[in-house]
């Protein structure tokens, strides 16, 4: 994502803060309520909602404005909240086109929600970590019961109403061991769009109960990585194996965000994913009370940039602190990254994950580096072939025929 302010910004809105109707073991956001202990406002009120809608539209120079709703669990804000949001978007859109996407655990999705999504053309992201035996390890309710059955009910409804949806799978220490099983299962659910998010969190085991237990970015040492986090090498192997399966059968049929983004980079376009961009993406997190943070990964007091009920989003986006944060990703690269053959496609990964020492002893190196190298090495020859096909005006899907011939 470009650092030029003329390009506007992304805002991930959290109208219910960290409130959720599940209690996923690995969730990094559930404990954020500790930041708002004093506040009675865990849910976004109409005054903040209206400021958000008006200011977010005003802050964008593009003709299309994206609204991203996340949580916690955003559906807990209720249907009436989102009906009001759509009404306000119409009021302030002017000539701009409005798109909405909502990331949900699917638990309370019913016919009424689906009718609303369909009528207003919302794109839905649904969180599923694989088949029941893998999904239910961590994605549980407060009594520890797995949520898979309810999520699949939601997927069935989304399909029935022909709502566009994609799947977001968190890759953790368990499902990472089953790349084929996870990939085949997610494909079978009826969407062609899949995202993988690697799970890595570190904890301060001595933190008092009123303080955040999960450590803020950059803090050492590695020994506090949570047990459910994925190992770098295992994640790289997972990506490489899914990539091999995708290259054999699914190019042009299944769209995996990371593979699409990487192919774009090989073809000379900017990365679609901020993790692999040169700079961070002016991609703010908006809490229920209007507080804005640098990024969803940086909701820590020291990264609060302001509150939209006091300072406009466009002003926050143009602030030196926001620009500095975006540029720091490039400025703080480790020396190993500067000499890495994959720098152009990796850019050192997300700064949140830069907390280990590199092989040459450099601090603040990316935890996933070893895994990224496995994946980039496996994918590079195929990426080059697909790039060559595209440059000749041929679909990259032709690679599947070439692969078959080679075998
Ligand atoms: S901190 Fe990570 S997730 Fe946030 S904008 Fe930067 S690269 Fe993206
Ligand atoms: S693969 Fe590793 S060394 Fe290379 S740019 Fe990425 S994080 Fe840096």
Short mmCIF file of C-alpha atoms and ligand atoms in Angstrom, two decimals:
data_model
loop_
_atom_site.label_atom_id
_atom_site.label_comp_id
_atom_site.label_asym_id
_atom_site.label_seq_id
_atom_site.Cartn_x
_atom_site.Cartn_y
_atom_site.Cartn_z
CA UNK A 1 0.00 0.00 0.00
CA UNK A 2 1.31 3.41 -0.94
CA UNK A 3 2.29 5.83 1.77
CA UNK A 4 0.95 8.82 -0.14
CA UNK A 5 -1.85 10.42 1.87
CA UNK A 6 -3.73 11.27 -1.32
CA UNK A 7 -4.56 7.56 -1.41
CA UNK A 8 -6.63 7.81 1.76
CA UNK A 9 -6.61 5.16 4.44
CA UNK A 10 -8.21 1.98 5.64
CA UNK A 11 -10.12 1.81 8.89
CA UNK A 12 -11.05 -1.43 10.58
CA UNK A 13 -14.03 -0.51 12.74
CA UNK A 14 -14.80 -2.45 15.91
CA UNK A 15 -18.33 -1.34 16.87
CA UNK A 16 -18.47 -3.86 19.73
CA UNK A 17 -14.86 -3.37 20.86
CA UNK A 18 -13.52 -6.70 22.02
CA UNK A 19 -16.96 -8.07 22.99
CA UNK A 20 -17.53 -11.51 21.51
CA UNK A 21 -19.96 -14.43 21.81
CA UNK A 22 -17.09 -16.93 21.51
CA UNK A 23 -14.06 -17.37 23.71
CA UNK A 24 -11.43 -18.59 21.25
CA UNK A 25 -8.34 -19.68 23.16
CA UNK A 26 -5.99 -17.86 20.82
CA UNK A 27 -7.88 -14.57 20.36
CA UNK A 28 -5.55 -11.60 20.81
CA UNK A 29 -8.40 -9.11 20.98
CA UNK A 30 -10.57 -10.46 23.84
CA UNK A 31 -8.36 -8.90 26.51
CA UNK A 32 -8.50 -5.41 24.96
CA UNK A 33 -11.48 -4.63 27.22
CA UNK A 34 -8.80 -3.94 29.85
CA UNK A 35 -8.01 -0.74 27.94
CA UNK A 36 -11.58 0.40 28.48
CA UNK A 37 -12.21 -0.63 32.06
CA UNK A 38 -13.41 2.85 33.01
CA UNK A 39 -15.67 3.22 30.01
CA UNK A 40 -19.33 2.28 30.00
CA UNK A 41 -19.20 2.34 26.20
CA UNK A 42 -18.26 -1.10 24.94
CA UNK A 43 -20.55 -0.58 21.92
CA UNK A 44 -20.34 2.26 19.43
CA UNK A 45 -23.03 4.90 19.91
CA UNK A 46 -24.84 6.71 17.11
CA UNK A 47 -22.88 9.93 17.54
CA UNK A 48 -19.56 8.09 17.00
CA UNK A 49 -21.05 6.03 14.19
CA UNK A 50 -22.17 9.14 12.32
CA UNK A 51 -18.77 10.81 12.82
CA UNK A 52 -17.08 7.67 11.53
CA UNK A 53 -19.22 7.35 8.40
CA UNK A 54 -18.96 11.05 7.50
CA UNK A 55 -15.25 11.35 8.24
CA UNK A 56 -14.21 8.09 6.59
CA UNK A 57 -15.94 9.04 3.33
CA UNK A 58 -14.41 12.52 3.51
CA UNK A 59 -10.90 11.08 4.12
CA UNK A 60 -10.87 9.07 0.86
CA UNK A 61 -9.82 10.52 -2.47
CA UNK A 62 -10.85 7.39 -4.40
CA UNK A 63 -14.35 6.99 -5.84
CA UNK A 64 -14.89 3.75 -3.95
CA UNK A 65 -14.96 3.82 -0.14
CA UNK A 66 -14.52 0.57 1.80
CA UNK A 67 -16.05 0.08 5.24
CA UNK A 68 -14.59 -2.86 7.18
CA UNK A 69 -16.47 -4.09 10.27
CA UNK A 70 -14.68 -6.37 12.69
CA UNK A 71 -14.42 -7.16 16.36
CA UNK A 72 -14.63 -8.81 18.80
CA UNK A 73 -17.77 -10.00 17.07
CA UNK A 74 -19.32 -7.14 15.09
CA UNK A 75 -22.77 -8.74 14.66
CA UNK A 76 -23.34 -8.21 18.41
CA UNK A 77 -23.94 -4.53 17.59
CA UNK A 78 -27.28 -5.72 16.15
CA UNK A 79 -28.94 -5.39 12.79
CA UNK A 80 -30.45 -1.99 13.63
CA UNK A 81 -26.92 -0.59 14.07
CA UNK A 82 -25.91 -1.65 10.56
CA UNK A 83 -29.20 -0.46 9.04
CA UNK A 84 -28.39 2.94 10.53
CA UNK A 85 -24.84 2.70 9.15
CA UNK A 86 -26.17 2.08 5.63
CA UNK A 87 -28.62 4.97 6.01
CA UNK A 88 -25.73 7.27 7.03
CA UNK A 89 -23.52 6.01 4.21
CA UNK A 90 -26.27 6.97 1.75
CA UNK A 91 -26.59 10.37 3.40
CA UNK A 92 -22.86 11.21 3.12
CA UNK A 93 -21.71 9.21 0.06
CA UNK A 94 -22.20 11.98 -2.50
CA UNK A 95 -20.96 10.49 -5.76
CA UNK A 96 -18.77 7.93 -4.08
CA UNK A 97 -19.52 4.23 -4.21
CA UNK A 98 -19.69 2.48 -0.85
CA UNK A 99 -18.58 -1.10 -0.21
CA UNK A 100 -19.00 -2.92 3.08
CA UNK A 101 -17.32 -6.03 4.37
CA UNK A 102 -17.91 -7.69 7.71
CA UNK A 103 -15.77 -10.35 9.39
CA UNK A 104 -17.83 -12.68 11.58
CA UNK A 105 -17.61 -15.92 13.52
CA UNK A 106 -21.03 -16.75 12.05
CA UNK A 107 -22.68 -17.69 15.35
CA UNK A 108 -25.77 -15.46 15.14
CA UNK A 109 -26.13 -15.24 11.36
CA UNK A 110 -29.74 -16.01 10.45
CA UNK A 111 -32.23 -15.27 7.65
CA UNK A 112 -32.69 -11.64 8.71
CA UNK A 113 -28.94 -10.96 8.64
CA UNK A 114 -28.63 -12.69 5.28
CA UNK A 115 -31.50 -10.70 3.81
CA UNK A 116 -29.77 -7.50 4.96
CA UNK A 117 -26.37 -8.58 3.53
CA UNK A 118 -27.96 -9.54 0.22
CA UNK A 119 -30.05 -6.38 -0.11
CA UNK A 120 -27.04 -4.17 0.57
CA UNK A 121 -24.48 -6.26 -1.29
CA UNK A 122 -22.14 -6.82 1.68
CA UNK A 123 -19.10 -9.06 1.40
CA UNK A 124 -18.85 -11.42 4.37
CA UNK A 125 -15.67 -12.92 5.79
CA UNK A 126 -16.23 -15.99 7.90
CA UNK A 127 -13.67 -17.51 10.25
CA UNK A 128 -13.15 -21.27 9.88
CA UNK A 129 -9.94 -23.05 10.79
CA UNK A 130 -10.67 -26.32 8.99
CA UNK A 131 -12.89 -29.38 9.57
CA UNK A 132 -14.58 -29.76 12.95
CA UNK A 133 -11.77 -31.68 14.66
CA UNK A 134 -9.32 -28.84 13.87
CA UNK A 135 -11.68 -25.86 14.11
CA UNK A 136 -13.10 -26.84 17.50
CA UNK A 137 -9.69 -27.08 19.20
CA UNK A 138 -9.55 -23.33 19.74
CA UNK A 139 -12.75 -21.76 18.40
CA UNK A 140 -14.94 -22.45 21.43
CA UNK A 141 -17.66 -20.74 23.46
CA UNK A 142 -17.44 -19.80 27.14
CA UNK A 143 -18.27 -23.34 28.24
CA UNK A 144 -15.53 -24.70 25.99
CA UNK A 145 -17.90 -26.13 23.37
CA UNK A 146 -16.74 -26.02 19.75
CA UNK A 147 -18.45 -23.62 17.32
CA UNK A 148 -18.02 -25.54 14.07
CA UNK A 149 -21.60 -26.71 13.71
CA UNK A 150 -22.98 -23.18 14.05
CA UNK A 151 -20.45 -21.73 11.61
CA UNK A 152 -21.37 -24.31 8.99
CA UNK A 153 -25.04 -23.42 9.48
CA UNK A 154 -24.10 -19.80 8.73
CA UNK A 155 -22.16 -20.85 5.61
CA UNK A 156 -25.19 -22.81 4.41
CA UNK A 157 -27.37 -19.72 4.84
CA UNK A 158 -24.87 -17.45 3.08
CA UNK A 159 -24.84 -19.84 0.14
CA UNK A 160 -28.63 -20.13 0.12
CA UNK A 161 -28.94 -16.34 -0.13
CA UNK A 162 -26.08 -16.20 -2.68
CA UNK A 163 -24.08 -13.79 -0.56
CA UNK A 164 -20.48 -13.28 -1.55
CA UNK A 165 -18.23 -14.61 1.19
CA UNK A 166 -14.64 -15.54 1.83
CA UNK A 167 -12.99 -17.73 4.43
CA UNK A 168 -10.36 -16.61 6.89
CA UNK A 169 -8.41 -19.47 8.47
CA UNK A 170 -6.09 -18.87 11.40
CA UNK A 171 -3.09 -21.18 11.03
CA UNK A 172 -2.11 -22.41 14.48
CA UNK A 173 0.09 -25.12 15.99
CA UNK A 174 -2.48 -27.83 15.19
CA UNK A 175 -4.01 -27.20 11.78
CA UNK A 176 -0.59 -26.27 10.37
CA UNK A 177 0.22 -29.99 10.37
CA UNK A 178 -2.61 -30.71 7.91
CA UNK A 179 -2.20 -28.49 4.84
CA UNK A 180 -4.02 -30.82 2.41
CA UNK A 181 -6.86 -31.54 4.80
CA UNK A 182 -7.39 -27.85 5.65
CA UNK A 183 -7.13 -26.69 2.04
CA UNK A 184 -9.46 -29.37 0.64
CA UNK A 185 -11.98 -28.73 3.37
CA UNK A 186 -12.03 -24.95 2.93
CA UNK A 187 -12.41 -25.39 -0.82
CA UNK A 188 -15.38 -27.69 -0.28
CA UNK A 189 -17.32 -24.95 1.55
CA UNK A 190 -18.40 -23.20 -1.60
CA UNK A 191 -16.29 -20.07 -1.87
CA UNK A 192 -13.27 -19.56 -4.08
CA UNK A 193 -11.69 -16.94 -1.80
CA UNK A 194 -9.45 -18.01 1.10
CA UNK A 195 -7.10 -16.13 3.45
CA UNK A 196 -4.56 -17.63 5.83
CA UNK A 197 -3.51 -15.74 8.96
CA UNK A 198 -0.54 -17.18 10.87
CA UNK A 199 -1.03 -17.22 14.63
CA UNK A 200 1.78 -15.74 16.68
CA UNK A 201 1.36 -14.09 20.07
CA UNK A 202 3.70 -13.66 22.99
CA UNK A 203 2.61 -13.36 26.56
CA UNK A 204 3.91 -11.83 29.74
CA UNK A 205 3.20 -14.62 32.20
CA UNK A 206 3.80 -12.28 35.13
CA UNK A 207 1.38 -9.55 34.03
CA UNK A 208 -1.13 -8.55 36.75
CA UNK A 209 -4.69 -9.49 35.81
CA UNK A 210 -5.72 -5.86 35.08
CA UNK A 211 -2.94 -5.40 32.50
CA UNK A 212 -2.66 -6.72 28.94
CA UNK A 213 -1.08 -10.17 29.05
CA UNK A 214 -0.17 -10.31 25.38
CA UNK A 215 3.03 -8.45 24.75
CA UNK A 216 3.15 -5.36 22.57
CA UNK A 217 5.24 -5.51 19.38
CA UNK A 218 9.02 -5.38 19.57
CA UNK A 219 9.25 -6.59 23.16
CA UNK A 220 11.72 -9.43 23.83
CA UNK A 221 12.21 -12.31 24.48
CA UNK A 222 11.04 -15.12 22.25
CA UNK A 223 10.64 -17.61 25.08
CA UNK A 224 7.14 -16.29 25.83
CA UNK A 225 5.57 -17.37 22.55
CA UNK A 226 2.13 -18.82 23.36
CA UNK A 227 1.67 -22.60 22.98
CA UNK A 228 -1.00 -22.17 20.27
CA UNK A 229 1.26 -20.08 18.03
CA UNK A 230 2.54 -21.60 14.83
CA UNK A 231 6.25 -22.31 14.34
CA UNK A 232 7.86 -20.39 11.48
CA UNK A 233 9.18 -23.44 9.66
CA UNK A 234 5.89 -25.31 9.98
CA UNK A 235 3.99 -22.30 8.61
CA UNK A 236 6.37 -22.05 5.63
CA UNK A 237 5.90 -25.75 4.93
CA UNK A 238 2.11 -25.36 5.19
CA UNK A 239 2.10 -22.52 2.66
CA UNK A 240 4.47 -24.37 0.34
CA UNK A 241 2.32 -27.53 0.39
CA UNK A 242 -0.93 -25.63 -0.19
CA UNK A 243 0.82 -23.72 -2.98
CA UNK A 244 1.86 -26.98 -4.67
CA UNK A 245 -1.73 -28.27 -4.50
CA UNK A 246 -3.03 -24.95 -5.86
CA UNK A 247 -0.54 -24.89 -8.74
CA UNK A 248 -1.51 -28.43 -9.73
CA UNK A 249 -5.27 -27.97 -9.87
CA UNK A 250 -6.64 -24.62 -8.80
CA UNK A 251 -5.01 -21.61 -10.49
CA UNK A 252 -7.83 -19.31 -11.63
CA UNK A 253 -10.39 -21.37 -9.68
CA UNK A 254 -9.38 -20.75 -6.08
CA UNK A 255 -8.11 -17.34 -4.97
CA UNK A 256 -5.75 -17.39 -2.03
CA UNK A 257 -4.98 -13.84 -0.98
CA UNK A 258 -1.27 -14.46 -0.35
CA UNK A 259 -0.69 -16.24 -3.67
CA UNK A 260 -2.59 -13.59 -5.64
CA UNK A 261 -0.72 -10.80 -3.90
CA UNK A 262 2.64 -12.49 -4.52
CA UNK A 263 1.91 -13.08 -8.19
CA UNK A 264 1.01 -9.40 -8.49
CA UNK A 265 4.37 -8.45 -6.99
CA UNK A 266 6.20 -10.78 -9.37
CA UNK A 267 4.36 -8.99 -12.19
CA UNK A 268 5.49 -5.58 -10.94
CA UNK A 269 2.42 -4.45 -8.97
CA UNK A 270 2.39 -3.35 -5.31
CA UNK A 271 1.56 -6.09 -2.80
CA UNK A 272 -2.12 -6.30 -1.85
CA UNK A 273 -1.12 -7.35 1.66
CA UNK A 274 0.40 -4.77 3.98
CA UNK A 275 2.68 -7.42 5.56
CA UNK A 276 4.57 -7.73 2.28
CA UNK A 277 4.48 -4.06 1.30
CA UNK A 278 7.41 -1.74 1.64
CA UNK A 279 5.56 0.39 4.19
CA UNK A 280 2.67 -0.12 6.59
CA UNK A 281 -0.64 0.72 5.14
CA UNK A 282 -2.33 3.62 6.98
CA UNK A 283 -4.71 0.85 8.10
CA UNK A 284 -6.14 2.07 11.38
CA UNK A 285 -8.17 0.26 14.02
CA UNK A 286 -11.21 2.16 15.33
CA UNK A 287 -12.45 1.21 18.79
CA UNK A 288 -16.11 1.48 19.84
CA UNK A 289 -15.63 4.80 21.66
CA UNK A 290 -13.94 6.44 18.65
CA UNK A 291 -10.30 5.86 19.61
CA UNK A 292 -8.02 5.29 16.62
CA UNK A 293 -4.87 3.16 16.73
CA UNK A 294 -2.06 2.71 14.20
CA UNK A 295 -3.23 -0.75 13.21
CA UNK A 296 -5.34 -3.68 14.40
CA UNK A 297 -2.03 -5.29 15.44
CA UNK A 298 -1.07 -2.21 17.45
CA UNK A 299 -4.03 -1.58 19.76
CA UNK A 300 -1.81 -0.57 22.70
CA UNK A 301 -1.99 2.72 24.62
CA UNK A 302 1.29 3.98 23.11
CA UNK A 303 -0.14 3.55 19.60
CA UNK A 304 -3.37 5.50 20.11
CA UNK A 305 -3.47 8.35 17.57
CA UNK A 306 -6.59 10.17 18.75
CA UNK A 307 -10.35 9.93 18.92
CA UNK A 308 -12.63 10.67 15.97
CA UNK A 309 -15.04 12.59 18.20
CA UNK A 310 -12.23 15.12 18.73
CA UNK A 311 -9.97 14.82 15.67
CA UNK A 312 -11.05 14.00 12.13
CA UNK A 313 -9.84 10.80 10.43
CA UNK A 314 -8.30 12.84 7.61
CA UNK A 315 -6.23 14.80 10.15
CA UNK A 316 -5.13 11.63 11.92
CA UNK A 317 -4.21 10.07 8.58
CA UNK A 318 -2.06 13.10 7.73
CA UNK A 319 -0.41 13.25 11.14
CA UNK A 320 3.33 12.83 11.51
CA UNK A 321 2.80 9.90 13.86
CA UNK A 322 0.73 7.99 11.29
CA UNK A 323 3.29 8.70 8.55
CA UNK A 324 6.16 7.76 10.83
CA UNK A 325 4.52 4.45 11.72
CA UNK A 326 4.04 3.63 8.04
CA UNK A 327 7.65 4.49 7.20
CA UNK A 328 9.14 2.66 10.18
CA UNK A 329 8.43 -0.66 8.47
CA UNK A 330 10.97 0.21 5.80
CA UNK A 331 13.39 2.08 8.05
CA UNK A 332 13.63 -0.68 10.65
CA UNK A 333 14.56 -3.55 8.35
CA UNK A 334 17.27 -5.81 9.70
CA UNK A 335 20.55 -6.00 7.77
CA UNK A 336 19.78 -9.62 6.89
CA UNK A 337 16.65 -8.45 5.06
CA UNK A 338 18.65 -5.88 3.07
CA UNK A 339 20.81 -8.69 1.69
CA UNK A 340 17.99 -11.20 1.23
CA UNK A 341 17.12 -12.37 -2.32
CA UNK A 342 13.43 -12.23 -1.33
CA UNK A 343 13.43 -8.65 -0.05
CA UNK A 344 11.37 -7.38 -3.00
CA UNK A 345 8.54 -9.81 -2.31
CA UNK A 346 8.79 -9.86 1.49
CA UNK A 347 9.95 -6.44 2.73
CA UNK A 348 10.71 -7.97 6.10
CA UNK A 349 7.09 -8.93 6.85
CA UNK A 350 4.85 -7.29 9.45
CA UNK A 351 6.68 -5.25 12.12
CA UNK A 352 4.59 -6.93 14.80
CA UNK A 353 6.42 -10.16 14.01
CA UNK A 354 9.90 -8.67 14.14
CA UNK A 355 11.11 -9.77 17.53
CA UNK A 356 13.75 -12.46 17.09
CA UNK A 357 17.47 -12.28 16.47
CA UNK A 358 18.45 -13.11 12.87
CA UNK A 359 21.01 -15.79 11.96
CA UNK A 360 23.67 -13.06 11.97
CA UNK A 361 22.54 -11.85 15.40
CA UNK A 362 20.57 -8.78 14.26
CA UNK A 363 17.74 -7.76 16.60
CA UNK A 364 14.12 -7.24 15.51
CA UNK A 365 14.16 -9.79 12.75
CA UNK A 366 10.93 -11.43 11.58
CA UNK A 367 9.82 -14.51 13.51
CA UNK A 368 8.45 -16.03 10.26
CA UNK A 369 11.61 -15.48 8.21
CA UNK A 370 12.63 -19.13 8.09
CA UNK A 371 9.12 -20.12 6.97
CA UNK A 372 8.86 -17.31 4.43
CA UNK A 373 12.08 -18.50 2.83
CA UNK A 374 10.68 -22.03 2.46
CA UNK A 375 7.54 -20.68 0.83
CA UNK A 376 9.26 -18.09 -1.39
CA UNK A 377 11.79 -20.69 -2.56
CA UNK A 378 9.06 -23.21 -3.46
CA UNK A 379 6.84 -20.65 -5.21
CA UNK A 380 9.47 -18.62 -7.09
CA UNK A 381 9.93 -20.88 -10.18
CA UNK A 382 6.15 -21.12 -10.63
CA UNK A 383 5.67 -17.42 -10.08
CA UNK A 384 8.22 -16.71 -12.80
CA UNK A 385 6.44 -19.07 -15.20
CA UNK A 386 3.06 -17.48 -14.46
CA UNK A 387 4.53 -14.01 -14.89
CA UNK A 388 5.93 -15.05 -18.28
CA UNK A 389 2.55 -16.39 -19.35
CA UNK A 390 0.81 -13.17 -18.27
CA UNK A 391 3.39 -11.09 -20.15
CA UNK A 392 2.57 -13.08 -23.29
CA UNK A 393 -1.15 -12.46 -22.80
CA UNK A 394 -1.81 -16.06 -21.71
CA UNK A 395 -3.77 -17.02 -18.60
CA UNK A 396 -1.54 -18.16 -15.70
CA UNK A 397 -3.92 -21.13 -15.41
CA UNK A 398 -2.08 -22.57 -18.44
CA UNK A 399 0.68 -23.45 -15.99
CA UNK A 400 -1.47 -26.38 -14.86
CA UNK A 401 -1.18 -27.94 -18.33
CA UNK A 402 2.57 -27.33 -18.33
CA UNK A 403 2.85 -28.98 -14.92
CA UNK A 404 0.91 -32.01 -16.12
CA UNK A 405 3.24 -32.32 -19.15
CA UNK A 406 6.35 -32.17 -16.97
CA UNK A 407 5.04 -34.99 -14.78
S1 LIG B 1 1.80 -3.42 11.43
FE1 LIG B 1 1.58 -5.28 10.17
S2 LIG B 1 -0.65 -5.52 9.92
FE2 LIG B 1 -0.28 -3.41 10.61
S3 LIG B 1 -0.16 -2.16 8.71
FE3 LIG B 1 1.96 -2.79 9.28
S4 LIG B 1 2.30 -4.67 8.11
FE4 LIG B 1 0.10 -4.33 8.16
S1 LIG B 2 12.61 -13.68 3.90
FE1 LIG B 2 13.49 -13.13 5.90
S2 LIG B 2 15.43 -12.07 5.45
FE2 LIG B 2 14.20 -12.13 3.55
S3 LIG B 2 13.14 -10.15 3.55
FE3 LIG B 2 11.77 -11.68 4.48
S4 LIG B 2 12.12 -11.54 6.69
FE4 LIG B 2 13.84 -10.50 5.66
#
